[in-house]
PDB file of N, CA and C in Angstrom:
ATOM      1  N   ILE A 151      50.173  26.794 -56.059  1.00 56.00           N
ATOM      2  CA  ILE A 151      49.006  27.569 -55.858  1.00 56.00           C
ATOM      3  C   ILE A 151      48.518  28.059 -57.216  1.00 56.00           C
ATOM      4  N   LEU A 152      47.282  27.870 -57.558  1.00 55.00           N
ATOM      5  CA  LEU A 152      46.624  28.185 -58.779  1.00 55.00           C
ATOM      6  C   LEU A 152      45.905  29.543 -58.620  1.00 55.00           C
ATOM      7  N   LEU A 153      46.380  30.639 -59.304  1.00 56.00           N
ATOM      8  CA  LEU A 153      45.732  31.930 -59.213  1.00 56.00           C
ATOM      9  C   LEU A 153      44.832  31.950 -60.219  1.00 56.00           C
ATOM     10  N   CYS A 154      43.619  32.326 -59.897  1.00 57.00           N
ATOM     11  CA  CYS A 154      42.519  32.481 -60.821  1.00 57.00           C
ATOM     12  C   CYS A 154      41.852  33.902 -60.786  1.00 57.00           C
ATOM     13  N   PHE A 155      41.864  34.532 -61.890  1.00 65.00           N
ATOM     14  CA  PHE A 155      41.195  35.849 -61.781  1.00 65.00           C
ATOM     15  C   PHE A 155      40.311  35.963 -63.120  1.00 65.00           C
ATOM     16  N   SER A 156      39.188  36.581 -62.890  1.00 82.00           N
ATOM     17  CA  SER A 156      38.267  36.834 -64.026  1.00 82.00           C
ATOM     18  C   SER A 156      38.531  38.068 -64.792  1.00 82.00           C
ATOM     19  N   LEU A 157      38.391  38.080 -66.115  1.00 88.00           N
ATOM     20  CA  LEU A 157      38.479  39.251 -66.993  1.00 88.00           C
ATOM     21  C   LEU A 157      37.246  40.078 -66.827  1.00 88.00           C
ATOM     22  N   VAL A 158      37.331  41.365 -66.518  1.00 91.00           N
ATOM     23  CA  VAL A 158      36.181  42.080 -66.665  1.00 91.00           C
ATOM     24  C   VAL A 158      36.340  43.132 -67.650  1.00 91.00           C
ATOM     25  N   PRO A 159      35.391  43.147 -68.632  1.00 92.00           N
ATOM     26  CA  PRO A 159      35.519  44.173 -69.821  1.00 92.00           C
ATOM     27  C   PRO A 159      35.424  45.528 -69.331  1.00 92.00           C
ATOM     28  N   PRO A 160      36.089  46.557 -70.056  1.00 95.00           N
ATOM     29  CA  PRO A 160      36.052  47.882 -69.613  1.00 95.00           C
ATOM     30  C   PRO A 160      34.602  48.392 -69.405  1.00 95.00           C
ATOM     31  N   MET A 161      34.523  49.176 -68.429  1.00 95.00           N
ATOM     32  CA  MET A 161      33.289  49.879 -68.236  1.00 95.00           C
ATOM     33  C   MET A 161      33.580  51.344 -68.087  1.00 95.00           C
ATOM     34  N   ILE A 162      32.694  52.254 -68.647  1.00 95.00           N
ATOM     35  CA  ILE A 162      32.834  53.765 -68.459  1.00 95.00           C
ATOM     36  C   ILE A 162      31.607  54.367 -67.820  1.00 95.00           C
ATOM     37  N   GLU A 163      31.877  55.053 -66.736  1.00 93.00           N
ATOM     38  CA  GLU A 163      30.702  55.728 -66.081  1.00 93.00           C
ATOM     39  C   GLU A 163      30.086  56.788 -66.966  1.00 93.00           C
ATOM     40  N   GLY A 164      28.804  56.816 -67.056  1.00 89.00           N
ATOM     41  CA  GLY A 164      28.052  57.809 -67.840  1.00 89.00           C
ATOM     42  C   GLY A 164      27.095  57.154 -68.965  1.00 89.00           C
ATOM     43  N   ASN A 165      26.491  58.054 -69.688  1.00 77.00           N
ATOM     44  CA  ASN A 165      25.600  57.537 -70.695  1.00 77.00           C
ATOM     45  C   ASN A 165      26.492  57.299 -72.018  1.00 77.00           C
ATOM     46  N   LEU A 166      26.462  56.134 -72.378  1.00 80.00           N
ATOM     47  CA  LEU A 166      27.400  55.771 -73.639  1.00 80.00           C
ATOM     48  C   LEU A 166      26.590  55.709 -74.915  1.00 80.00           C
ATOM     49  N   ALA A 167      25.260  55.794 -74.662  1.00 86.00           N
ATOM     50  CA  ALA A 167      24.403  55.567 -75.964  1.00 86.00           C
ATOM     51  C   ALA A 167      24.387  56.658 -76.968  1.00 86.00           C
ATOM     52  N   THR A 168      24.435  57.945 -76.461  1.00 88.00           N
ATOM     53  CA  THR A 168      24.561  59.026 -77.343  1.00 88.00           C
ATOM     54  C   THR A 168      25.630  59.941 -76.981  1.00 88.00           C
ATOM     55  N   PRO A 169      26.227  60.721 -77.936  1.00 91.00           N
ATOM     56  CA  PRO A 169      27.267  61.624 -77.644  1.00 91.00           C
ATOM     57  C   PRO A 169      26.812  62.642 -76.579  1.00 91.00           C
ATOM     58  N   LEU A 170      27.626  63.095 -75.662  1.00 94.00           N
ATOM     59  CA  LEU A 170      27.235  63.997 -74.651  1.00 94.00           C
ATOM     60  C   LEU A 170      27.709  65.358 -75.213  1.00 94.00           C
ATOM     61  N   ASN A 171      26.764  66.394 -75.129  1.00 97.00           N
ATOM     62  CA  ASN A 171      27.088  67.580 -75.707  1.00 97.00           C
ATOM     63  C   ASN A 171      27.570  68.491 -74.702  1.00 97.00           C
ATOM     64  N   LYS A 172      28.831  69.108 -75.002  1.00 97.00           N
ATOM     65  CA  LYS A 172      29.491  69.989 -74.183  1.00 97.00           C
ATOM     66  C   LYS A 172      29.748  71.356 -74.741  1.00 97.00           C
ATOM     67  N   GLN A 173      29.481  72.501 -74.044  1.00 97.00           N
ATOM     68  CA  GLN A 173      29.753  73.742 -74.636  1.00 97.00           C
ATOM     69  C   GLN A 173      30.800  74.419 -73.851  1.00 97.00           C
ATOM     70  N   VAL A 174      31.460  75.242 -74.440  1.00 97.00           N
ATOM     71  CA  VAL A 174      32.536  75.989 -73.829  1.00 97.00           C
ATOM     72  C   VAL A 174      32.718  77.376 -74.390  1.00 97.00           C
ATOM     73  N   VAL A 175      32.765  78.456 -73.580  1.00 97.00           N
ATOM     74  CA  VAL A 175      32.979  79.715 -74.153  1.00 97.00           C
ATOM     75  C   VAL A 175      34.444  79.867 -74.559  1.00 97.00           C
ATOM     76  N   ILE A 176      34.706  80.499 -75.749  1.00 97.00           N
ATOM     77  CA  ILE A 176      35.998  80.635 -76.185  1.00 97.00           C
ATOM     78  C   ILE A 176      36.997  81.343 -75.172  1.00 97.00           C
ATOM     79  N   ALA A 177      38.228  80.817 -75.016  1.00 97.00           N
ATOM     80  CA  ALA A 177      39.150  81.157 -74.041  1.00 97.00           C
ATOM     81  C   ALA A 177      38.960  80.600 -72.748  1.00 97.00           C
ATOM     82  N   HIS A 178      37.819  79.898 -72.476  1.00 98.00           N
ATOM     83  CA  HIS A 178      37.541  79.209 -71.142  1.00 98.00           C
ATOM     84  C   HIS A 178      38.078  77.867 -71.217  1.00 98.00           C
ATOM     85  N   SER A 179      38.156  77.132 -70.011  1.00 98.00           N
ATOM     86  CA  SER A 179      38.549  75.815 -69.942  1.00 98.00           C
ATOM     87  C   SER A 179      37.337  74.801 -69.924  1.00 98.00           C
ATOM     88  N   LEU A 180      37.655  73.506 -70.339  1.00 98.00           N
ATOM     89  CA  LEU A 180      36.640  72.504 -70.462  1.00 98.00           C
ATOM     90  C   LEU A 180      37.277  71.183 -70.031  1.00 98.00           C
ATOM     91  N   THR A 181      36.676  70.412 -69.107  1.00 98.00           N
ATOM     92  CA  THR A 181      37.221  69.091 -68.816  1.00 98.00           C
ATOM     93  C   THR A 181      36.293  68.031 -69.272  1.00 98.00           C
ATOM     94  N   LEU A 182      36.808  67.024 -69.984  1.00 98.00           N
ATOM     95  CA  LEU A 182      36.067  65.838 -70.340  1.00 98.00           C
ATOM     96  C   LEU A 182      36.531  64.692 -69.600  1.00 98.00           C
ATOM     97  N   GLU A 183      35.505  63.893 -69.086  1.00 97.00           N
ATOM     98  CA  GLU A 183      35.902  62.814 -68.232  1.00 97.00           C
ATOM     99  C   GLU A 183      35.615  61.403 -68.838  1.00 97.00           C
ATOM    100  N   CYS A 184      36.524  60.458 -68.464  1.00 97.00           N
ATOM    101  CA  CYS A 184      36.462  59.215 -69.017  1.00 97.00           C
ATOM    102  C   CYS A 184      36.731  58.172 -67.773  1.00 97.00           C
ATOM    103  N   LYS A 185      35.791  57.994 -66.798  1.00 96.00           N
ATOM    104  CA  LYS A 185      35.875  57.265 -65.773  1.00 96.00           C
ATOM    105  C   LYS A 185      35.861  55.687 -66.093  1.00 96.00           C
ATOM    106  N   ALA A 186      36.797  55.138 -66.322  1.00 97.00           N
ATOM    107  CA  ALA A 186      36.869  53.724 -66.916  1.00 97.00           C
ATOM    108  C   ALA A 186      37.524  52.799 -65.765  1.00 97.00           C
ATOM    109  N   ALA A 187      36.930  51.607 -65.723  1.00 95.00           N
ATOM    110  CA  ALA A 187      37.373  50.560 -64.855  1.00 95.00           C
ATOM    111  C   ALA A 187      37.342  49.325 -65.571  1.00 95.00           C
ATOM    112  N   GLY A 188      37.974  48.223 -65.109  1.00 95.00           N
ATOM    113  CA  GLY A 188      37.940  46.838 -65.604  1.00 95.00           C
ATOM    114  C   GLY A 188      39.145  46.162 -65.170  1.00 95.00           C
ATOM    115  N   ASN A 189      39.224  44.831 -65.501  1.00 93.00           N
ATOM    116  CA  ASN A 189      40.291  43.947 -65.070  1.00 93.00           C
ATOM    117  C   ASN A 189      40.697  43.229 -66.290  1.00 93.00           C
ATOM    118  N   PRO A 190      41.966  43.452 -66.701  1.00 93.00           N
ATOM    119  CA  PRO A 190      42.950  44.463 -66.296  1.00 93.00           C
ATOM    120  C   PRO A 190      42.478  45.796 -66.588  1.00 93.00           C
ATOM    121  N   SER A 191      43.210  46.768 -65.895  1.00 94.00           N
ATOM    122  CA  SER A 191      42.795  48.170 -66.035  1.00 94.00           C
ATOM    123  C   SER A 191      42.849  48.608 -67.590  1.00 94.00           C
ATOM    124  N   PRO A 192      41.836  49.088 -68.151  1.00 97.00           N
ATOM    125  CA  PRO A 192      41.988  49.400 -69.533  1.00 97.00           C
ATOM    126  C   PRO A 192      42.919  50.510 -69.915  1.00 97.00           C
ATOM    127  N   ILE A 193      43.405  50.615 -71.124  1.00 97.00           N
ATOM    128  CA  ILE A 193      44.302  51.676 -71.543  1.00 97.00           C
ATOM    129  C   ILE A 193      43.327  52.690 -72.236  1.00 97.00           C
ATOM    130  N   LEU A 194      43.469  53.908 -71.848  1.00 98.00           N
ATOM    131  CA  LEU A 194      42.613  54.866 -72.466  1.00 98.00           C
ATOM    132  C   LEU A 194      43.204  55.768 -73.414  1.00 98.00           C
ATOM    133  N   THR A 195      42.510  55.942 -74.547  1.00 98.00           N
ATOM    134  CA  THR A 195      43.007  56.712 -75.677  1.00 98.00           C
ATOM    135  C   THR A 195      41.917  57.740 -76.166  1.00 98.00           C
ATOM    136  N   TRP A 196      42.327  59.023 -76.254  1.00 98.00           N
ATOM    137  CA  TRP A 196      41.415  60.014 -76.648  1.00 98.00           C
ATOM    138  C   TRP A 196      41.611  60.284 -78.145  1.00 98.00           C
ATOM    139  N   LEU A 197      40.446  60.387 -78.835  1.00 98.00           N
ATOM    140  CA  LEU A 197      40.472  60.824 -80.274  1.00 98.00           C
ATOM    141  C   LEU A 197      39.768  61.988 -80.458  1.00 98.00           C
ATOM    142  N   LYS A 198      40.055  62.877 -81.406  1.00 98.00           N
ATOM    143  CA  LYS A 198      39.292  64.100 -81.784  1.00 98.00           C
ATOM    144  C   LYS A 198      39.065  64.017 -83.279  1.00 98.00           C
ATOM    145  N   ASP A 199      37.870  63.859 -83.654  1.00 97.00           N
ATOM    146  CA  ASP A 199      37.444  63.642 -84.981  1.00 97.00           C
ATOM    147  C   ASP A 199      38.123  62.360 -85.719  1.00 97.00           C
ATOM    148  N   GLY A 200      38.361  61.464 -84.876  1.00 96.00           N
ATOM    149  CA  GLY A 200      39.000  60.167 -85.326  1.00 96.00           C
ATOM    150  C   GLY A 200      40.511  60.134 -85.356  1.00 96.00           C
ATOM    151  N   VAL A 201      41.121  61.246 -84.832  1.00 97.00           N
ATOM    152  CA  VAL A 201      42.593  61.363 -84.844  1.00 97.00           C
ATOM    153  C   VAL A 201      43.043  61.387 -83.287  1.00 97.00           C
ATOM    154  N   PRO A 202      44.043  60.517 -82.954  1.00 97.00           N
ATOM    155  CA  PRO A 202      44.541  60.555 -81.599  1.00 97.00           C
ATOM    156  C   PRO A 202      44.902  62.041 -81.147  1.00 97.00           C
ATOM    157  N   VAL A 203      44.556  62.256 -79.839  1.00 97.00           N
ATOM    158  CA  VAL A 203      44.759  63.654 -79.272  1.00 97.00           C
ATOM    159  C   VAL A 203      46.244  63.645 -78.656  1.00 97.00           C
ATOM    160  N   LYS A 204      46.972  64.592 -79.100  1.00 92.00           N
ATOM    161  CA  LYS A 204      48.218  64.774 -78.517  1.00 92.00           C
ATOM    162  C   LYS A 204      48.231  65.872 -77.472  1.00 92.00           C
ATOM    163  N   ALA A 205      48.751  65.547 -76.268  1.00 94.00           N
ATOM    164  CA  ALA A 205      48.779  66.653 -75.237  1.00 94.00           C
ATOM    165  C   ALA A 205      49.795  67.814 -75.727  1.00 94.00           C
ATOM    166  N   ASN A 206      49.330  68.908 -75.509  1.00 95.00           N
ATOM    167  CA  ASN A 206      50.139  70.127 -75.882  1.00 95.00           C
ATOM    168  C   ASN A 206      49.922  71.310 -74.837  1.00 95.00           C
ATOM    169  N   ASP A 207      50.345  72.448 -75.248  1.00 94.00           N
ATOM    170  CA  ASP A 207      50.292  73.612 -74.278  1.00 94.00           C
ATOM    171  C   ASP A 207      48.816  73.843 -73.895  1.00 94.00           C
ATOM    172  N   ASN A 208      47.859  73.595 -74.744  1.00 97.00           N
ATOM    173  CA  ASN A 208      46.511  73.820 -74.650  1.00 97.00           C
ATOM    174  C   ASN A 208      45.597  72.695 -74.174  1.00 97.00           C
ATOM    175  N   ILE A 209      46.116  71.484 -74.313  1.00 97.00           N
ATOM    176  CA  ILE A 209      45.376  70.127 -74.015  1.00 97.00           C
ATOM    177  C   ILE A 209      46.192  69.395 -72.988  1.00 97.00           C
ATOM    178  N   ARG A 210      45.582  69.052 -71.857  1.00 98.00           N
ATOM    179  CA  ARG A 210      46.227  68.229 -70.859  1.00 98.00           C
ATOM    180  C   ARG A 210      45.448  67.004 -70.720  1.00 98.00           C
ATOM    181  N   ILE A 211      46.118  65.827 -70.666  1.00 97.00           N
ATOM    182  CA  ILE A 211      45.505  64.468 -70.564  1.00 97.00           C
ATOM    183  C   ILE A 211      46.080  64.074 -69.199  1.00 97.00           C
ATOM    184  N   GLU A 212      45.133  63.868 -68.216  1.00 96.00           N
ATOM    185  CA  GLU A 212      45.507  63.588 -66.726  1.00 96.00           C
ATOM    186  C   GLU A 212      45.006  62.163 -66.255  1.00 96.00           C
ATOM    187  N   ALA A 213      45.597  61.783 -65.201  1.00 95.00           N
ATOM    188  CA  ALA A 213      45.027  60.545 -64.583  1.00 95.00           C
ATOM    189  C   ALA A 213      44.888  59.387 -65.600  1.00 95.00           C
ATOM    190  N   GLY A 214      46.098  59.214 -66.268  1.00 95.00           N
ATOM    191  CA  GLY A 214      46.158  58.145 -67.239  1.00 95.00           C
ATOM    192  C   GLY A 214      45.088  58.218 -68.333  1.00 95.00           C
ATOM    193  N   GLY A 215      44.492  59.306 -68.560  1.00 97.00           N
ATOM    194  CA  GLY A 215      43.528  59.457 -69.674  1.00 97.00           C
ATOM    195  C   GLY A 215      42.150  59.618 -69.121  1.00 97.00           C
ATOM    196  N   LYS A 216      41.915  59.568 -67.857  1.00 97.00           N
ATOM    197  CA  LYS A 216      40.696  59.757 -67.224  1.00 97.00           C
ATOM    198  C   LYS A 216      40.023  61.139 -67.263  1.00 97.00           C
ATOM    199  N   LYS A 217      40.944  62.129 -67.565  1.00 98.00           N
ATOM    200  CA  LYS A 217      40.585  63.555 -67.800  1.00 98.00           C
ATOM    201  C   LYS A 217      41.281  64.079 -69.027  1.00 98.00           C
ATOM    202  N   LEU A 218      40.475  64.765 -69.852  1.00 98.00           N
ATOM    203  CA  LEU A 218      41.079  65.647 -70.918  1.00 98.00           C
ATOM    204  C   LEU A 218      40.713  67.100 -70.573  1.00 98.00           C
ATOM    205  N   GLU A 219      41.602  67.880 -70.441  1.00 98.00           N
ATOM    206  CA  GLU A 219      41.354  69.247 -70.261  1.00 98.00           C
ATOM    207  C   GLU A 219      41.835  70.205 -71.308  1.00 98.00           C
ATOM    208  N   ILE A 220      40.855  70.935 -71.777  1.00 98.00           N
ATOM    209  CA  ILE A 220      41.175  71.951 -72.797  1.00 98.00           C
ATOM    210  C   ILE A 220      41.348  73.303 -72.016  1.00 98.00           C
ATOM    211  N   MET A 221      42.525  73.822 -71.937  1.00 98.00           N
ATOM    212  CA  MET A 221      42.851  75.015 -71.088  1.00 98.00           C
ATOM    213  C   MET A 221      42.259  76.325 -71.594  1.00 98.00           C
ATOM    214  N   SER A 222      42.344  76.544 -72.738  1.00 98.00           N
ATOM    215  CA  SER A 222      41.684  77.730 -73.280  1.00 98.00           C
ATOM    216  C   SER A 222      41.194  77.522 -74.669  1.00 98.00           C
ATOM    217  N   ALA A 223      39.846  77.262 -74.758  1.00 98.00           N
ATOM    218  CA  ALA A 223      39.090  76.723 -75.775  1.00 98.00           C
ATOM    219  C   ALA A 223      39.274  77.771 -77.044  1.00 98.00           C
ATOM    220  N   GLN A 224      39.517  77.090 -78.223  1.00 96.00           N
ATOM    221  CA  GLN A 224      39.591  77.939 -79.462  1.00 96.00           C
ATOM    222  C   GLN A 224      38.667  77.226 -80.474  1.00 96.00           C
ATOM    223  N   GLU A 225      38.309  77.978 -81.605  1.00 96.00           N
ATOM    224  CA  GLU A 225      37.534  77.419 -82.660  1.00 96.00           C
ATOM    225  C   GLU A 225      37.989  75.969 -83.051  1.00 96.00           C
ATOM    226  N   ILE A 226      39.254  75.880 -83.176  1.00 96.00           N
ATOM    227  CA  ILE A 226      39.868  74.553 -83.565  1.00 96.00           C
ATOM    228  C   ILE A 226      39.588  73.427 -82.742  1.00 96.00           C
ATOM    229  N   ASP A 227      39.179  73.696 -81.406  1.00 97.00           N
ATOM    230  CA  ASP A 227      38.880  72.695 -80.490  1.00 97.00           C
ATOM    231  C   ASP A 227      37.535  72.098 -80.568  1.00 97.00           C
ATOM    232  N   ARG A 228      36.638  72.667 -81.436  1.00 97.00           N
ATOM    233  CA  ARG A 228      35.334  72.170 -81.726  1.00 97.00           C
ATOM    234  C   ARG A 228      35.387  70.861 -82.401  1.00 97.00           C
ATOM    235  N   GLY A 229      34.484  69.827 -82.125  1.00 98.00           N
ATOM    236  CA  GLY A 229      34.467  68.614 -82.773  1.00 98.00           C
ATOM    237  C   GLY A 229      34.162  67.432 -81.950  1.00 98.00           C
ATOM    238  N   GLN A 230      34.222  66.242 -82.308  1.00 98.00           N
ATOM    239  CA  GLN A 230      33.748  65.082 -81.567  1.00 98.00           C
ATOM    240  C   GLN A 230      35.025  64.391 -80.892  1.00 98.00           C
ATOM    241  N   TYR A 231      34.918  64.293 -79.596  1.00 98.00           N
ATOM    242  CA  TYR A 231      36.017  63.662 -78.712  1.00 98.00           C
ATOM    243  C   TYR A 231      35.525  62.277 -78.383  1.00 98.00           C
ATOM    244  N   ILE A 232      36.398  61.250 -78.444  1.00 97.00           N
ATOM    245  CA  ILE A 232      35.916  59.989 -78.038  1.00 97.00           C
ATOM    246  C   ILE A 232      37.139  59.461 -77.201  1.00 97.00           C
ATOM    247  N   CYS A 233      36.646  58.847 -76.010  1.00 97.00           N
ATOM    248  CA  CYS A 233      37.612  58.143 -75.119  1.00 97.00           C
ATOM    249  C   CYS A 233      37.279  56.672 -75.316  1.00 97.00           C
ATOM    250  N   VAL A 234      38.458  55.929 -75.787  1.00 97.00           N
ATOM    251  CA  VAL A 234      38.258  54.539 -75.929  1.00 97.00           C
ATOM    252  C   VAL A 234      39.016  53.768 -74.918  1.00 97.00           C
ATOM    253  N   ALA A 235      38.365  53.012 -74.219  1.00 97.00           N
ATOM    254  CA  ALA A 235      38.937  52.135 -73.134  1.00 97.00           C
ATOM    255  C   ALA A 235      39.160  50.770 -73.660  1.00 97.00           C
ATOM    256  N   THR A 236      40.384  50.299 -73.659  1.00 97.00           N
ATOM    257  CA  THR A 236      40.794  48.952 -74.291  1.00 97.00           C
ATOM    258  C   THR A 236      41.467  48.095 -73.306  1.00 97.00           C
ATOM    259  N   SER A 237      41.088  46.859 -73.404  1.00 96.00           N
ATOM    260  CA  SER A 237      41.907  45.839 -72.516  1.00 96.00           C
ATOM    261  C   SER A 237      41.763  44.478 -73.339  1.00 96.00           C
ATOM    262  N   VAL A 238      42.369  43.477 -72.924  1.00 93.00           N
ATOM    263  CA  VAL A 238      42.303  42.227 -73.495  1.00 93.00           C
ATOM    264  C   VAL A 238      40.898  41.741 -73.327  1.00 93.00           C
ATOM    265  N   ALA A 239      40.056  42.298 -72.355  1.00 93.00           N
ATOM    266  CA  ALA A 239      38.727  41.736 -72.148  1.00 93.00           C
ATOM    267  C   ALA A 239      37.731  42.365 -73.009  1.00 93.00           C
ATOM    268  N   GLY A 240      38.145  43.467 -73.731  1.00 95.00           N
ATOM    269  CA  GLY A 240      37.149  44.160 -74.670  1.00 95.00           C
ATOM    270  C   GLY A 240      37.419  45.579 -74.826  1.00 95.00           C
ATOM    271  N   GLU A 241      36.417  46.388 -75.342  1.00 96.00           N
ATOM    272  CA  GLU A 241      36.548  47.793 -75.581  1.00 96.00           C
ATOM    273  C   GLU A 241      35.252  48.439 -75.382  1.00 96.00           C
ATOM    274  N   LYS A 242      35.322  49.745 -74.922  1.00 96.00           N
ATOM    275  CA  LYS A 242      34.249  50.614 -74.666  1.00 96.00           C
ATOM    276  C   LYS A 242      34.640  52.003 -74.946  1.00 96.00           C
ATOM    277  N   GLU A 243      33.674  52.677 -75.254  1.00 96.00           N
ATOM    278  CA  GLU A 243      33.938  54.204 -75.601  1.00 96.00           C
ATOM    279  C   GLU A 243      32.807  55.188 -75.243  1.00 96.00           C
ATOM    280  N   ILE A 244      33.288  56.454 -74.987  1.00 97.00           N
ATOM    281  CA  ILE A 244      32.255  57.414 -74.546  1.00 97.00           C
ATOM    282  C   ILE A 244      32.559  58.601 -75.529  1.00 97.00           C
ATOM    283  N   LYS A 245      31.545  59.326 -75.986  1.00 97.00           N
ATOM    284  CA  LYS A 245      31.686  60.383 -76.975  1.00 97.00           C
ATOM    285  C   LYS A 245      31.174  61.674 -76.493  1.00 97.00           C
ATOM    286  N   TYR A 246      31.883  62.706 -76.820  1.00 97.00           N
ATOM    287  CA  TYR A 246      31.445  63.932 -76.509  1.00 97.00           C
ATOM    288  C   TYR A 246      31.521  64.861 -77.731  1.00 97.00           C
ATOM    289  N   GLU A 247      30.438  65.660 -77.930  1.00 98.00           N
ATOM    290  CA  GLU A 247      30.434  66.637 -78.911  1.00 98.00           C
ATOM    291  C   GLU A 247      30.726  68.022 -78.327  1.00 98.00           C
ATOM    292  N   VAL A 248      31.804  68.678 -78.762  1.00 98.00           N
ATOM    293  CA  VAL A 248      32.247  69.822 -78.047  1.00 98.00           C
ATOM    294  C   VAL A 248      31.942  70.983 -79.012  1.00 98.00           C
ATOM    295  N   ASP A 249      31.183  72.017 -78.514  1.00 98.00           N
ATOM    296  CA  ASP A 249      30.918  73.272 -79.325  1.00 98.00           C
ATOM    297  C   ASP A 249      31.609  74.435 -78.620  1.00 98.00           C
ATOM    298  N   VAL A 250      32.279  75.186 -79.348  1.00 98.00           N
ATOM    299  CA  VAL A 250      32.991  76.427 -78.761  1.00 98.00           C
ATOM    300  C   VAL A 250      32.209  77.625 -79.194  1.00 98.00           C
ATOM    301  N   LEU A 251      31.693  78.315 -78.132  1.00 97.00           N
ATOM    302  CA  LEU A 251      30.925  79.571 -78.316  1.00 97.00           C
ATOM    303  C   LEU A 251      31.712  80.795 -78.332  1.00 97.00           C
ATOM    304  N   GLY A 252      31.244  81.783 -79.073  1.00 90.00           N
ATOM    305  CA  GLY A 252      32.013  83.058 -79.047  1.00 90.00           C
ATOM    306  C   GLY A 252      31.681  83.752 -77.799  1.00 90.00           C
ATOM    307  N   LYS A 253      32.453  84.852 -77.541  1.00 70.00           N
ATOM    308  CA  LYS A 253      32.233  85.615 -76.211  1.00 70.00           C
ATOM    309  C   LYS A 253      30.932  86.404 -76.533  1.00 70.00           C
TER     310      LYS A 253
END
């Protein structure tokens, strides 16, 4: 039996043309979404200002990377967040500009 499947490049739900501006009040939480699909399922990587995001007490990465949650936003959390969806079929990314507002 010959199994044949087609590769589908990663797709991400949302507007990918321009960075999405997100604002969060200091000490509040913020969730960024990366609803990606493709065949094979893409691997999702989050970057902040070009550096891979590491999950810690204040940052949770859930659902295999489809959600990044900042638990209690601080000044240090301001910046550009990029979710990169990568597979053998290609690569796609979505960008967020996060601004942390004072109380």
